[in-house]
XYZ file of C-alpha atoms in Angstrom:
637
model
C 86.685 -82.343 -57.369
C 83.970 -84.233 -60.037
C 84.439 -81.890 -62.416
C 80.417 -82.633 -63.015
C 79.375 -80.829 -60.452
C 82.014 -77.775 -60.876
C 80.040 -74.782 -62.585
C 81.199 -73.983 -66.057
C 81.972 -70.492 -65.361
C 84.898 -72.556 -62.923
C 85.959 -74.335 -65.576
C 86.642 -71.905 -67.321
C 88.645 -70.378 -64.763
C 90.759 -73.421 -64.294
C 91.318 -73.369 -67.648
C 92.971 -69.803 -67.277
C 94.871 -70.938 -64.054
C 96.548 -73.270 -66.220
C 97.353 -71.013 -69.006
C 99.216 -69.167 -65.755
C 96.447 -65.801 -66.520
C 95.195 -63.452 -64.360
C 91.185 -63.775 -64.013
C 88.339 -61.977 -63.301
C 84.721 -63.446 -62.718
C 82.478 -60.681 -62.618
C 78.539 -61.896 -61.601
C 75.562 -60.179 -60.519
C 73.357 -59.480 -57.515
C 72.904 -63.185 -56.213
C 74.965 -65.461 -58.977
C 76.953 -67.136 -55.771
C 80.194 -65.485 -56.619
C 81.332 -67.058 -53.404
C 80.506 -70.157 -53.753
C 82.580 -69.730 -57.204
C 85.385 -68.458 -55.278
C 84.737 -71.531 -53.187
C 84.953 -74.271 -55.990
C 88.220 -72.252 -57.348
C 90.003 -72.686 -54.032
C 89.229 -76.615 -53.010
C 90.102 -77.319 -57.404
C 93.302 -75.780 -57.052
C 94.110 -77.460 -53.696
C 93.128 -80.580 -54.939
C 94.739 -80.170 -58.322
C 98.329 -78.129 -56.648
C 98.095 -79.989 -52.617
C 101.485 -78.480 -51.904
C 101.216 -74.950 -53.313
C 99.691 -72.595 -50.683
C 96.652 -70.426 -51.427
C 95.921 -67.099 -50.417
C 91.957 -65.050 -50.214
C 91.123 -62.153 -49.110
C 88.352 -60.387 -48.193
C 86.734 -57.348 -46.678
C 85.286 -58.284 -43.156
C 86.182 -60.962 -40.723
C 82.584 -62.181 -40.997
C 83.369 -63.042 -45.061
C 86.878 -64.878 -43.801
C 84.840 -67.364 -41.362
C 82.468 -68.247 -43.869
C 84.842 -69.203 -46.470
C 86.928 -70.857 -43.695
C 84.176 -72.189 -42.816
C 83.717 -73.897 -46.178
C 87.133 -74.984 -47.308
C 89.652 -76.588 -44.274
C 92.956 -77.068 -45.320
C 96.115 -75.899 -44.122
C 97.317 -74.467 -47.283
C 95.064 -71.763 -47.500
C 94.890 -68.706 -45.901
C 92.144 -66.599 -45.762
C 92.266 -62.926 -44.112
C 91.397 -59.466 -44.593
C 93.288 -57.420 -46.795
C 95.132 -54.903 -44.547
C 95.907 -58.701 -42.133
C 97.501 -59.999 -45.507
C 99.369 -57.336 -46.573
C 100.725 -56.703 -42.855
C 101.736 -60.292 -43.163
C 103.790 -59.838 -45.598
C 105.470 -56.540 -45.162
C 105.577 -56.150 -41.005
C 108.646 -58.554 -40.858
C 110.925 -56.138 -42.759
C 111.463 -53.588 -40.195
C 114.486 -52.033 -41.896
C 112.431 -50.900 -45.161
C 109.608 -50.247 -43.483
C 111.144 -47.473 -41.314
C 112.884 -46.099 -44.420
C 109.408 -46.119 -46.135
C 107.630 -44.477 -43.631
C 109.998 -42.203 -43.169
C 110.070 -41.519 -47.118
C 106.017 -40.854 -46.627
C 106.518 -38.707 -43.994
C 109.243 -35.920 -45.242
C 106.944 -36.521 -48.832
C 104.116 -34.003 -49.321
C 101.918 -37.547 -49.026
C 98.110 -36.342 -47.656
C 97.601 -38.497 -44.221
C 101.456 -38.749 -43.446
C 102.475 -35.791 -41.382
C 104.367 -35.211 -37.773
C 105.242 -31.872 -36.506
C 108.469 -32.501 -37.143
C 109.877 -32.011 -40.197
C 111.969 -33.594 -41.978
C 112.328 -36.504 -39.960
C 115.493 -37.868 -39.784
C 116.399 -41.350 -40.946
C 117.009 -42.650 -37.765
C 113.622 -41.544 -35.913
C 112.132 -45.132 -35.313
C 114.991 -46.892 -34.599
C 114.615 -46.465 -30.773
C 111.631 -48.160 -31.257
C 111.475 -51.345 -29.131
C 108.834 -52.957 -31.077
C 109.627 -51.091 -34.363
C 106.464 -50.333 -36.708
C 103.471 -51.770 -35.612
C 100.077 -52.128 -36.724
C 97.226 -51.011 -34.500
C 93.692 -50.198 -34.088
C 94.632 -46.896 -33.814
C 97.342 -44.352 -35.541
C 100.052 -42.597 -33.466
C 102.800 -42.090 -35.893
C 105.589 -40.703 -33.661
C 105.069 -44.251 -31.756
C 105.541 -46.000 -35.101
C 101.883 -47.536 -34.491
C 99.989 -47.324 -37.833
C 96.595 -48.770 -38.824
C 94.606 -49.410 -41.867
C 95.170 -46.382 -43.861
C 98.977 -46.714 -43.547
C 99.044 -50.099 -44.363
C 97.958 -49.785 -47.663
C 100.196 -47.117 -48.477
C 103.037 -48.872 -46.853
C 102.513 -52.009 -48.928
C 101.902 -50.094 -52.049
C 105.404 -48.439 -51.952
C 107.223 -51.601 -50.364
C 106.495 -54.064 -53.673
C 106.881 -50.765 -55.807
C 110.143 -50.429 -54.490
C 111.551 -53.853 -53.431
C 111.364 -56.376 -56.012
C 112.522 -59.235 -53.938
C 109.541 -58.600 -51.520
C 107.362 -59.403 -54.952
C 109.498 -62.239 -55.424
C 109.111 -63.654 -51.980
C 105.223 -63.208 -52.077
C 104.854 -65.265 -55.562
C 107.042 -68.067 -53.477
C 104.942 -67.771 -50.986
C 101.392 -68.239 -52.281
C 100.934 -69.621 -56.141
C 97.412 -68.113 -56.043
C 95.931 -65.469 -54.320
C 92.212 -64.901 -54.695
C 89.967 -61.012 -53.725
C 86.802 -61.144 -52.927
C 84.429 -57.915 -53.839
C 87.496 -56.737 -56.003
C 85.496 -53.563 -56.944
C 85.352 -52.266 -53.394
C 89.175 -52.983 -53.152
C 91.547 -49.944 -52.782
C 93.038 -48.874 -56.650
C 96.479 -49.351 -54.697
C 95.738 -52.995 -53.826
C 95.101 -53.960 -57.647
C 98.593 -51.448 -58.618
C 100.642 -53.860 -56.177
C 98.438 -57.181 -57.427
C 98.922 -56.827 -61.228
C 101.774 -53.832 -62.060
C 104.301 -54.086 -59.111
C 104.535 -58.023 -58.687
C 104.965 -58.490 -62.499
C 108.820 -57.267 -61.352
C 109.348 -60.639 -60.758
C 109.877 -63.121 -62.883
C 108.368 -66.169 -60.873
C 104.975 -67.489 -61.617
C 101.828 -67.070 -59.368
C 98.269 -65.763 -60.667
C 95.677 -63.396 -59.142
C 92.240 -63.999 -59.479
C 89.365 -61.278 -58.824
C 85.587 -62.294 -57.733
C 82.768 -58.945 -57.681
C 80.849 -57.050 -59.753
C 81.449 -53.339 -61.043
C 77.471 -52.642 -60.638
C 77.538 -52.758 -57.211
C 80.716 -50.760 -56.755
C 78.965 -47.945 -54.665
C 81.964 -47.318 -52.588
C 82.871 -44.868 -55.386
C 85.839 -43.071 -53.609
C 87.524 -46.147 -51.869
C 87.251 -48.781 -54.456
C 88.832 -49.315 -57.700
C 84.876 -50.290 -59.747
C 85.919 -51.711 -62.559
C 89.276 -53.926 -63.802
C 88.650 -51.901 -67.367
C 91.919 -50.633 -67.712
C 93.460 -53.764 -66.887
C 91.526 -55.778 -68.971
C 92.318 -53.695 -71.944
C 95.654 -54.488 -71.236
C 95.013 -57.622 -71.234
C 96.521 -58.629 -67.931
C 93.605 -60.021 -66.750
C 90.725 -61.925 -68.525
C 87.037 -61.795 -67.757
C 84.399 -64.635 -67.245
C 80.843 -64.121 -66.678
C 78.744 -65.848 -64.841
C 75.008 -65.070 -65.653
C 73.052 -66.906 -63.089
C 70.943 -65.498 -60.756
C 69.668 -67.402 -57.225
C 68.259 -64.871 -55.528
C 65.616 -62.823 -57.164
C 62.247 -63.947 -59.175
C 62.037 -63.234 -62.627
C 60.614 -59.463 -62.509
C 63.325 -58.456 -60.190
C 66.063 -60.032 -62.488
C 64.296 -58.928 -65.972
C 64.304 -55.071 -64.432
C 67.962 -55.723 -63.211
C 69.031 -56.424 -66.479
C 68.087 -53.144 -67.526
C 68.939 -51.597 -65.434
C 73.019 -53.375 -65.632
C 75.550 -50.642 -68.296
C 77.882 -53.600 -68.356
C 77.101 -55.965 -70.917
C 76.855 -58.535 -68.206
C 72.879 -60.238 -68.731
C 71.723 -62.001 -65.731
C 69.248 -65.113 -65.988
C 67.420 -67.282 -63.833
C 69.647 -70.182 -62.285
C 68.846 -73.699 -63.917
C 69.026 -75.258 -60.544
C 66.225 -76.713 -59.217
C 67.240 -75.856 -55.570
C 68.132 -72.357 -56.025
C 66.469 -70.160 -53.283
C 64.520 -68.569 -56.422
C 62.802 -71.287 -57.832
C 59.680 -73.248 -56.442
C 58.912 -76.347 -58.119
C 61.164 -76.302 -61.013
C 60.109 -73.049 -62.188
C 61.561 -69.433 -61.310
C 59.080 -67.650 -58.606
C 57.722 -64.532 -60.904
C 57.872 -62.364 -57.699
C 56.179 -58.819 -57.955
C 57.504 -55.202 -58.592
C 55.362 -51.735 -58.349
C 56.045 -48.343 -58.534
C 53.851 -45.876 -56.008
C 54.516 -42.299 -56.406
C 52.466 -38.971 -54.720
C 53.730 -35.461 -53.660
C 54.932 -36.875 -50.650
C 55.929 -39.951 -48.530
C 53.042 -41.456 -45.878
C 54.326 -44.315 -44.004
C 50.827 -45.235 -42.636
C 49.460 -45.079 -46.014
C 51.870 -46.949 -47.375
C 52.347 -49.849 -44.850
C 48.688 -50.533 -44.905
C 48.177 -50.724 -48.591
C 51.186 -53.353 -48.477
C 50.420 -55.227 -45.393
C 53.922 -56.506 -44.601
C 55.290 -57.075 -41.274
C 57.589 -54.132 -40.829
C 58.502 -55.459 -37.773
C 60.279 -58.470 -38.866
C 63.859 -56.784 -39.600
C 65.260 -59.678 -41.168
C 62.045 -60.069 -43.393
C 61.464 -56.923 -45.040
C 63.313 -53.480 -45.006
C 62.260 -50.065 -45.682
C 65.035 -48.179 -47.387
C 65.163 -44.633 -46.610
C 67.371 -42.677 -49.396
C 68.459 -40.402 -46.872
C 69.067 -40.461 -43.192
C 67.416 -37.270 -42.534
C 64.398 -39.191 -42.371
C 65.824 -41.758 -40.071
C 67.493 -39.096 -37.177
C 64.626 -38.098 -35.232
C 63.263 -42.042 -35.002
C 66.550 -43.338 -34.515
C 67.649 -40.520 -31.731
C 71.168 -38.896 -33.067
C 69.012 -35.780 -35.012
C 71.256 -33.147 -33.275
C 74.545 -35.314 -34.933
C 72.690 -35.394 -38.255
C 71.814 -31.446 -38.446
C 75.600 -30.559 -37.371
C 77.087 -32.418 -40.197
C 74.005 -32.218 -42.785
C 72.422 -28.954 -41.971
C 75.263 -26.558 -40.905
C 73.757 -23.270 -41.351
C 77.186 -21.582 -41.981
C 78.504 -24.271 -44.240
C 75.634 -23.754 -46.047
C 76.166 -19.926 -46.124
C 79.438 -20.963 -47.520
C 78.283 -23.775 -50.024
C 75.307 -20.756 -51.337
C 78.382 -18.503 -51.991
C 80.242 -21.345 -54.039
C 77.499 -22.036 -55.972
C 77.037 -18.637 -56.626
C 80.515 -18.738 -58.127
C 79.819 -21.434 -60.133
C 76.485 -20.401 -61.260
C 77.623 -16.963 -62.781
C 80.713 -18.759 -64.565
C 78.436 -21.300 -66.026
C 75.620 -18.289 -67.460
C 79.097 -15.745 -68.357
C 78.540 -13.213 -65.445
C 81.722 -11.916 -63.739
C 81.851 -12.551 -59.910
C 82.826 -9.735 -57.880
C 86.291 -9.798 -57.282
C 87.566 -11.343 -53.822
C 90.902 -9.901 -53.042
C 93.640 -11.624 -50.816
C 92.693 -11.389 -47.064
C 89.092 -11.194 -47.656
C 87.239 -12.216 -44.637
C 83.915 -14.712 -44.554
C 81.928 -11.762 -43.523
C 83.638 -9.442 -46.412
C 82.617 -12.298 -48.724
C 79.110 -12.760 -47.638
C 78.741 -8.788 -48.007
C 80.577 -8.801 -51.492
C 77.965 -11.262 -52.660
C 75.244 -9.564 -51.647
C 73.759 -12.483 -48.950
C 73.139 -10.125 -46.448
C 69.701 -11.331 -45.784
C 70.520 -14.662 -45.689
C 73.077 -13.585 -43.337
C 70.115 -11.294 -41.298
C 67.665 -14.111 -40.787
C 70.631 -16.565 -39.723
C 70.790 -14.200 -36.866
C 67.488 -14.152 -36.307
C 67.005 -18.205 -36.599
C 64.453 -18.518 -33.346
C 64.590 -22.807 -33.918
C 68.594 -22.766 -33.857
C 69.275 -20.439 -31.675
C 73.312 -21.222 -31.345
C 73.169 -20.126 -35.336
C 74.059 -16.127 -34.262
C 77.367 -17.412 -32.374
C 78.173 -20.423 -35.003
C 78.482 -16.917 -37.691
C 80.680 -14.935 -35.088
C 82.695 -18.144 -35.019
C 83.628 -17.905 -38.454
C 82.827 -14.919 -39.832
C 86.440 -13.410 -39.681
C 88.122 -16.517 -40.892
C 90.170 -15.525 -44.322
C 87.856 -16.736 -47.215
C 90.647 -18.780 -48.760
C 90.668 -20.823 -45.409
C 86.935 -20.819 -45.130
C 86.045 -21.983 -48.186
C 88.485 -25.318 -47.308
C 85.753 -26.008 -44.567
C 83.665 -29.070 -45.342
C 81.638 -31.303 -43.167
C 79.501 -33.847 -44.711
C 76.822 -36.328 -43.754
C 78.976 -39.705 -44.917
C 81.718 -38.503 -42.269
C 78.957 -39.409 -39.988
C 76.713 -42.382 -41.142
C 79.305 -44.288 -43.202
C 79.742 -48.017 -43.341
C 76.087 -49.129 -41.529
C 75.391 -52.715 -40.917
C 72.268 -54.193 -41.802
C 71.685 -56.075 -38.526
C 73.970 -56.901 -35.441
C 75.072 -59.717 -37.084
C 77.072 -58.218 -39.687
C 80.817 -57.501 -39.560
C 82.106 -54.436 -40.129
C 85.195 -53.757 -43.079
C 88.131 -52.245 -42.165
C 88.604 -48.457 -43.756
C 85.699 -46.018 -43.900
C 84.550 -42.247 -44.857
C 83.458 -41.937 -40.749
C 85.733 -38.637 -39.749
C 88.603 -39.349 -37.109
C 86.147 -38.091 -34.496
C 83.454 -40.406 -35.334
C 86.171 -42.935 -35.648
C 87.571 -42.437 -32.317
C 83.805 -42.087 -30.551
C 83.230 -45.703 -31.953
C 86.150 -47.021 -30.951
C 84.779 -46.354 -27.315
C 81.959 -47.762 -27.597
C 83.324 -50.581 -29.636
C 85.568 -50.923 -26.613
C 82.680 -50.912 -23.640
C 80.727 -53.360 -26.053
C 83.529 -55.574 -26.185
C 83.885 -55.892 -22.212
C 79.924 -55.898 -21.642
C 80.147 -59.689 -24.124
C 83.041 -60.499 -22.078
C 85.137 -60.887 -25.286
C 88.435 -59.861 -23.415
C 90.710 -60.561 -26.340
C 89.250 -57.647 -28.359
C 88.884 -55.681 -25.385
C 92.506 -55.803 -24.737
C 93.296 -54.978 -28.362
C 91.469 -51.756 -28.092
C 92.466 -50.638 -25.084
C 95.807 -49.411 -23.362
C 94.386 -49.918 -20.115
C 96.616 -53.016 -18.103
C 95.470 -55.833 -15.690
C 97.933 -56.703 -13.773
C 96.221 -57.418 -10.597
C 92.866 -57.980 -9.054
C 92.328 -54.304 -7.925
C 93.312 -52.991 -11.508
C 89.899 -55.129 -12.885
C 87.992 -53.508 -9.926
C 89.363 -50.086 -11.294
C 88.551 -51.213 -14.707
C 85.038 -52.539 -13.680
C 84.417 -48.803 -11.983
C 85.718 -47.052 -14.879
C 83.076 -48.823 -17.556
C 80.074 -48.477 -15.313
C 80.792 -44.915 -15.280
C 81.292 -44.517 -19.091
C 78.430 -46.607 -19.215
C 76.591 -44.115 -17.241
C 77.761 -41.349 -19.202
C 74.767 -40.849 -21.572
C 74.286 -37.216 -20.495
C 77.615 -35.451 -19.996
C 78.814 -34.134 -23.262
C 80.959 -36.099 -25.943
C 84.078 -34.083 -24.862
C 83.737 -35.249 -21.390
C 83.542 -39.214 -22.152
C 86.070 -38.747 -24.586
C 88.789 -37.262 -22.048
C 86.963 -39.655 -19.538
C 87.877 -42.913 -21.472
C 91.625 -41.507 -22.503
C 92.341 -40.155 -18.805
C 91.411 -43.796 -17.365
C 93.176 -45.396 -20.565
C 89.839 -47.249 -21.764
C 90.671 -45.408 -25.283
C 93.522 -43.719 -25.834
C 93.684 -40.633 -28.060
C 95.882 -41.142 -31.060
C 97.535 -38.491 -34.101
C 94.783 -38.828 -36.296
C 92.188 -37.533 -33.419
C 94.524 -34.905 -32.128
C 95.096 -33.519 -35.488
C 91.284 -33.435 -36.237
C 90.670 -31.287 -33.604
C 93.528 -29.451 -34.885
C 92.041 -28.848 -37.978
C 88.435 -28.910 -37.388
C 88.053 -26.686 -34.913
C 85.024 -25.518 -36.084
C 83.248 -29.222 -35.963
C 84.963 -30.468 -32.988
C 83.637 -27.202 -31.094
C 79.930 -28.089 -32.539
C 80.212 -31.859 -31.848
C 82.158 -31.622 -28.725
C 78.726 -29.878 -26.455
C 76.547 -32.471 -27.863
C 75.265 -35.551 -25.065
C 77.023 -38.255 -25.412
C 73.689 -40.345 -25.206
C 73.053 -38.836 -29.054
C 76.010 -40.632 -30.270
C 75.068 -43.461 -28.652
C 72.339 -43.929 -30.073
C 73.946 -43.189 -33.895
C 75.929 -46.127 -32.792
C 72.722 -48.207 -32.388
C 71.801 -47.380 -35.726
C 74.693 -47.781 -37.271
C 75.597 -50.974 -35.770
C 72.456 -53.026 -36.961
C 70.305 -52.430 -33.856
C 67.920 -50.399 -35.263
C 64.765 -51.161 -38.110
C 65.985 -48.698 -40.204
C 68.286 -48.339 -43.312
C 69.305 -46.464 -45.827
C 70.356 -47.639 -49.762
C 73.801 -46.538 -49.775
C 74.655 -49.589 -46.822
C 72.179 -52.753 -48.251
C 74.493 -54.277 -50.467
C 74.941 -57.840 -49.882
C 72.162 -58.064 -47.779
C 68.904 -59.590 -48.839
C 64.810 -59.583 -47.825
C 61.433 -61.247 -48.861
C 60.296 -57.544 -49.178
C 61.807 -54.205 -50.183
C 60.380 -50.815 -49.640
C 62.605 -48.271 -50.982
C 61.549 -44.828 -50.491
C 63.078 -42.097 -53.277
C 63.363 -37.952 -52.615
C 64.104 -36.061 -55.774
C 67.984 -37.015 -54.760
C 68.971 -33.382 -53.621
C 73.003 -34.386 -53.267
C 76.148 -33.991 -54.717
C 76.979 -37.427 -55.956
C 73.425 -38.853 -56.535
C 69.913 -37.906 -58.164
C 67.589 -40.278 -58.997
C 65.703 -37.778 -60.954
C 68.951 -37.801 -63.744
C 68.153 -41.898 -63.475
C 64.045 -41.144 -64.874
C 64.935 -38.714 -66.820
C 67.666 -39.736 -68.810
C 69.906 -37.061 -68.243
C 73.181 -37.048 -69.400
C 75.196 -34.209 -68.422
C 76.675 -35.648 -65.641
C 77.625 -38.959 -66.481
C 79.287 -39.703 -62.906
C 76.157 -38.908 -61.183
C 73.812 -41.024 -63.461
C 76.235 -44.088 -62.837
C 76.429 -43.768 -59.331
C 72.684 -43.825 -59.073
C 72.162 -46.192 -61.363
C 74.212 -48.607 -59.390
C 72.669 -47.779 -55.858
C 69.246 -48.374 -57.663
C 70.480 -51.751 -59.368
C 71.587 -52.645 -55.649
C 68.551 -51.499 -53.756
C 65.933 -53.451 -56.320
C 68.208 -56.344 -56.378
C 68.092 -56.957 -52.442
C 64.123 -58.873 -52.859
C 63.861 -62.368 -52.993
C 60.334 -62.108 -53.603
C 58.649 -58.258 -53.665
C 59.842 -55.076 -54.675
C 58.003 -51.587 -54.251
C 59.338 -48.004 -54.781
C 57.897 -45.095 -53.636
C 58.876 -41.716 -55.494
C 58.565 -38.183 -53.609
C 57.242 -36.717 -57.491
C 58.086 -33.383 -58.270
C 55.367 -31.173 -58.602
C 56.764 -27.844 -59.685
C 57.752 -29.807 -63.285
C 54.749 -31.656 -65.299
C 57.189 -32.552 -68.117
C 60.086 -34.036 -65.424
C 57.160 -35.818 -63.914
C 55.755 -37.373 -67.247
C 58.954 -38.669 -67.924
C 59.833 -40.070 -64.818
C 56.159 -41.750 -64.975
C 56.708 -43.073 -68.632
C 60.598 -44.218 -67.385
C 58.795 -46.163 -64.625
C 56.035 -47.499 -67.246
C 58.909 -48.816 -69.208
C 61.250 -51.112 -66.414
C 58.106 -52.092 -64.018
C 55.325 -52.338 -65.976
C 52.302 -49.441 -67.104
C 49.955 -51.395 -64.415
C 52.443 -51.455 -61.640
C 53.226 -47.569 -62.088
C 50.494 -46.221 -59.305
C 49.620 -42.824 -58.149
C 48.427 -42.306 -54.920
C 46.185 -39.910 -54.219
């Protein structure tokens, strides 16, 4: 390539890639990391023609756009659970020990009913291990989960298998590194250094927008303090005007300090100067959509135009159509009972009361009485709206506490991993329970056969066509799934196993196993409900929620803010500086940086204010004043 027109931050790379060092270019919200990752791969083809090159990436839809880009048969370009099965599914031998190894281990995700197995238990196998859609580990099929595991152990444990992967591929290149597994960057940088051939490993992302915070690695800190990686930065920014990028900056913990892109061309500039764009700050008691839609006057039709971000899907349930879904794994009643007892616990430690003492074999309903929630428990029982609450509490209420208190359903085991629009890919791994897992690969399934895409059909299905009467049977089979909107989820789910359109595998079996409780809830539901998640999550909806945005990007951004009444986020600790729960605060502050960083031209939040507070309020008011501006900071009245 002219090495003219090859950005500097490149260049500096190549530089590194000489020097035989690890990399890492870290860039913000619209810098063009990939087309960095581009210009890395076609200089190091053209510079090395007969080394071979390996990317990966996340979803399928990232692998056809570089592919797209750079044609060459040296490079290869996957995602990461395809690469790593590459590499490892051809050793059969040690990967049957392995498993096996992970299976008599105490390993969380790795368990048969049998136990120990014995060292010969896949070698009947005709296929040996394989790698599926799905998980059925007494079959020695094994999916995404497994696979990293698997491939983490192999290198850690065969050195010649690290040896034969640096032969293989002089230089292999990740793509959003931060949302890459921990074990993926262990293998990458520890386990391959036990061999003594050359080959380096190059990382493209950006820590801020690491907001995957319990499947992804974040940051390469610890490895660049041990220096076996080094960082480049690359400060450019394409996308947004100049008030989105200047409240970016501050809004960035990393050092890293975006600027406006000196290229004429860039999607943010407009005759050779960077568009200003516009950012406000609304705030009132509470959130009116008419209200606000008229004062802004965008077309909140036009999906792939502007976006309203709801900050939790609460909101978005009784538009979308899955509201029963949301209230089982949201608003449990008796999970709440149980969460008001914790707390409880918690709250008394923190102020130096003693908790009343729960003995061995204490019973929920002991507990609830010990703690003095009988009333809570009295107008459960009298709940007129949810009437199944009464029989949810018999469910449970003689459970031992120690196994109770293990019970946990949450709202990201439902609504993880969203697309922005239908034509987004989705990544392999995420926090979806097996249930949800399993109910989408039906649908997944039926969609597949409605586009005629038979290939990916067939992958997902165990259901054989060996004749012209077995498509007739298949045809009658999906028009009655199809048709299935009102019989409960139980029914299409032994429906589409009985008629092999989705088989059931371990991981489903077991969930039921162990979530009796949920599966009993979930199970009565219409099937139509989930259904309709499905539409939501899938892109086919107008609505969307922070958490799934990144990497997506709109002339106009709406994003509506609660008070942030969860776990792992408050946006109130973001306004108010608080710093006694540092996690929290950097979680938010990177699903903020994200949300305001999707606009390419206009940015408005709305914040639900706290009422009860004045002096929380004045200080999220004078925290707004500061990043957008004291005449963009508006009440409504």
């Amino acid at each position: 390539m002219d090495k003219e027109k090859i950005e500097p931050e490149v260049l500096q790379i190549l530089g590194h890639i000489e020097k035989g060092e690890n990399f890492l270019l870290s860039g913000g919200a619209g810098s063009g990391k990939t087309y960095s990752l581009v210009q890395v791969i076609k200089s190091v083809i053209e510079a090395d023609p007969h080394s071979k090159v390996a990317c990966m990436t996340y979803t399928n839809a990232a692998v056809r756009e570089i592919e797209s880009r750079v044609d060459h048969p040296n490079l290869l370009v996957s995602t990461i659970h395809d690469f790593l099965w590459g590499v490892i599914g051809k050793y059969q031998k040690e990967l049957k020990k392995e498993l096996i190894n992970l299976l008599n281990s105490d390993h969380a995700g790795f368990k048969l009913p049998e136990a120990p197995v014995p060292n010969d238990y896949f070698d009947a196998l005709e296929d040996g291990i394989t790698y599926k859609e799905w998980t059925r580990l007494t079959l020695g099929e094994i999916s995404h989960d497994e696979v990293l595991e698997l491939a983490n152990v192999m290198f850690k444990n065969y050195p010649l298998l690290c040896s034969i992967l640096k032969d293989k591929f002089k230089y292999i290149f990740i793509d959003e590194y931060q949302d890459t597994s921990p074990l993926i960057v262990e293998t990458l940088l520890i386990h391959l250094q036990q061999s003594l051939k050359k080959n380096v490993i190059g990382f493209f992302g950006d820590a801020m927008q690491s907001i995957y915070d319990e499947d992804g690695i974040g940051n390469l800190d610890e490895y660049l303090a041990a220096e076996l990686v080094v960082e480049v930065q690359k400060k450019q920014n394409r996308r947004n005007p100049l008030a989105i990028i200047t409240l970016a900056n501050d809004l960035r913990t990393d050092g890293l300090e975006q600027e406006p892109s000196k290229d004429m061309k860039a999607p943010n500039m407009k005759d050779g100067v960077v568009k200003q764009g516009s950012i406000r700050f609304y705030h009132a008691a509470s959130y009116d959509e008419d209200k606000i839609r008229a004062i802004l006057g965008w077309d909140f039709e036009n999906a792939e135009q502007t976006k309203a971000l709801f900050l939790t899907h609460n909101l978005i349930a009784p538009k979308a159509g899955f509201v029963e879904l949301m209230l089982i794994y949201d608003k449990d009643p008796i999970i709440g009972l149980k969460k008001d007892i914790l707390n409880k616990i918690k709250d008394n430690n923190k102020r130096g009361v003693t908790n009343p003492v729960i003995t061995e074999g204490m019973t929920f309903d002991q507990v609830v009485d010990l703690f003095q929630l009988k009333n809570i428990r009295r107008q459960l029982k009298k709940d007129i709206i949810l009437s199944s609450v009464p029989d949810l509490y018999n469910q449970l209420k003689d459970l031992h506490w120690e196994v109770m208190r293990k019970i946990y359903i949450e709202k990201e085991e439902l609504i993880d991993d969203k697309k922005q629009d239908a034509r987004e890919e989705k990544k392999k791994g995420s926090k979806r329970d097996r249930l949800i897992r399993h109910l989408f690969k039906i649908e997944d399934t039926l969609h597949y056969y409605r586009k005629k895409n038979y290939r990916e059909f067939l992958k997902r299905t165990e259901f054989r066509i060996r004749t012209n009467k077995d498509k007739v049977q298949l045809k009658n089979f999906i028009e009655t799934l199809e048709t299935m909107a009102d019989a409960s989820i139980e029914d299409v789910i032994n429906y589409a196993a009985k008629t092999g359109v989705c088989v059931k595998d371990d991981h489903l079996d077991l969930f039921i196993e162990n979530n009796s409780y949920l599966y009993g809830r979930v199970k009565q539901v219409k099937y139509g409900q989930f259904k309709a998640l499905y539409q939501y999550l899938e892109g086919h909806t107008p609505f969307s929620t922070q958490h799934k945005t990144k990497g997506a990007e709109f002339e106009n951004v709406l994003v509506v803010m609660d008070n942030g009444n969860w776990n792992d986020y408050n946006f109130e600790y973001l306004f108010t500086d608080r710093t006694d729960k540092e996690s929290v605060l950097d979680r938010t502050q990177k699903i903020f940086y994200v949300c305001c960083t999707r606009a390419k031209e206009n940015l408005v939040i709305f914040y639900i204010m706290p009422q009860d507070n004045i002096a929380v309020k004045e200080k999220i008011i004078k925290k707004a004043q500061q990043w957008f501006g004291v005449d963009n900071v508006i009440p409504l009245l």
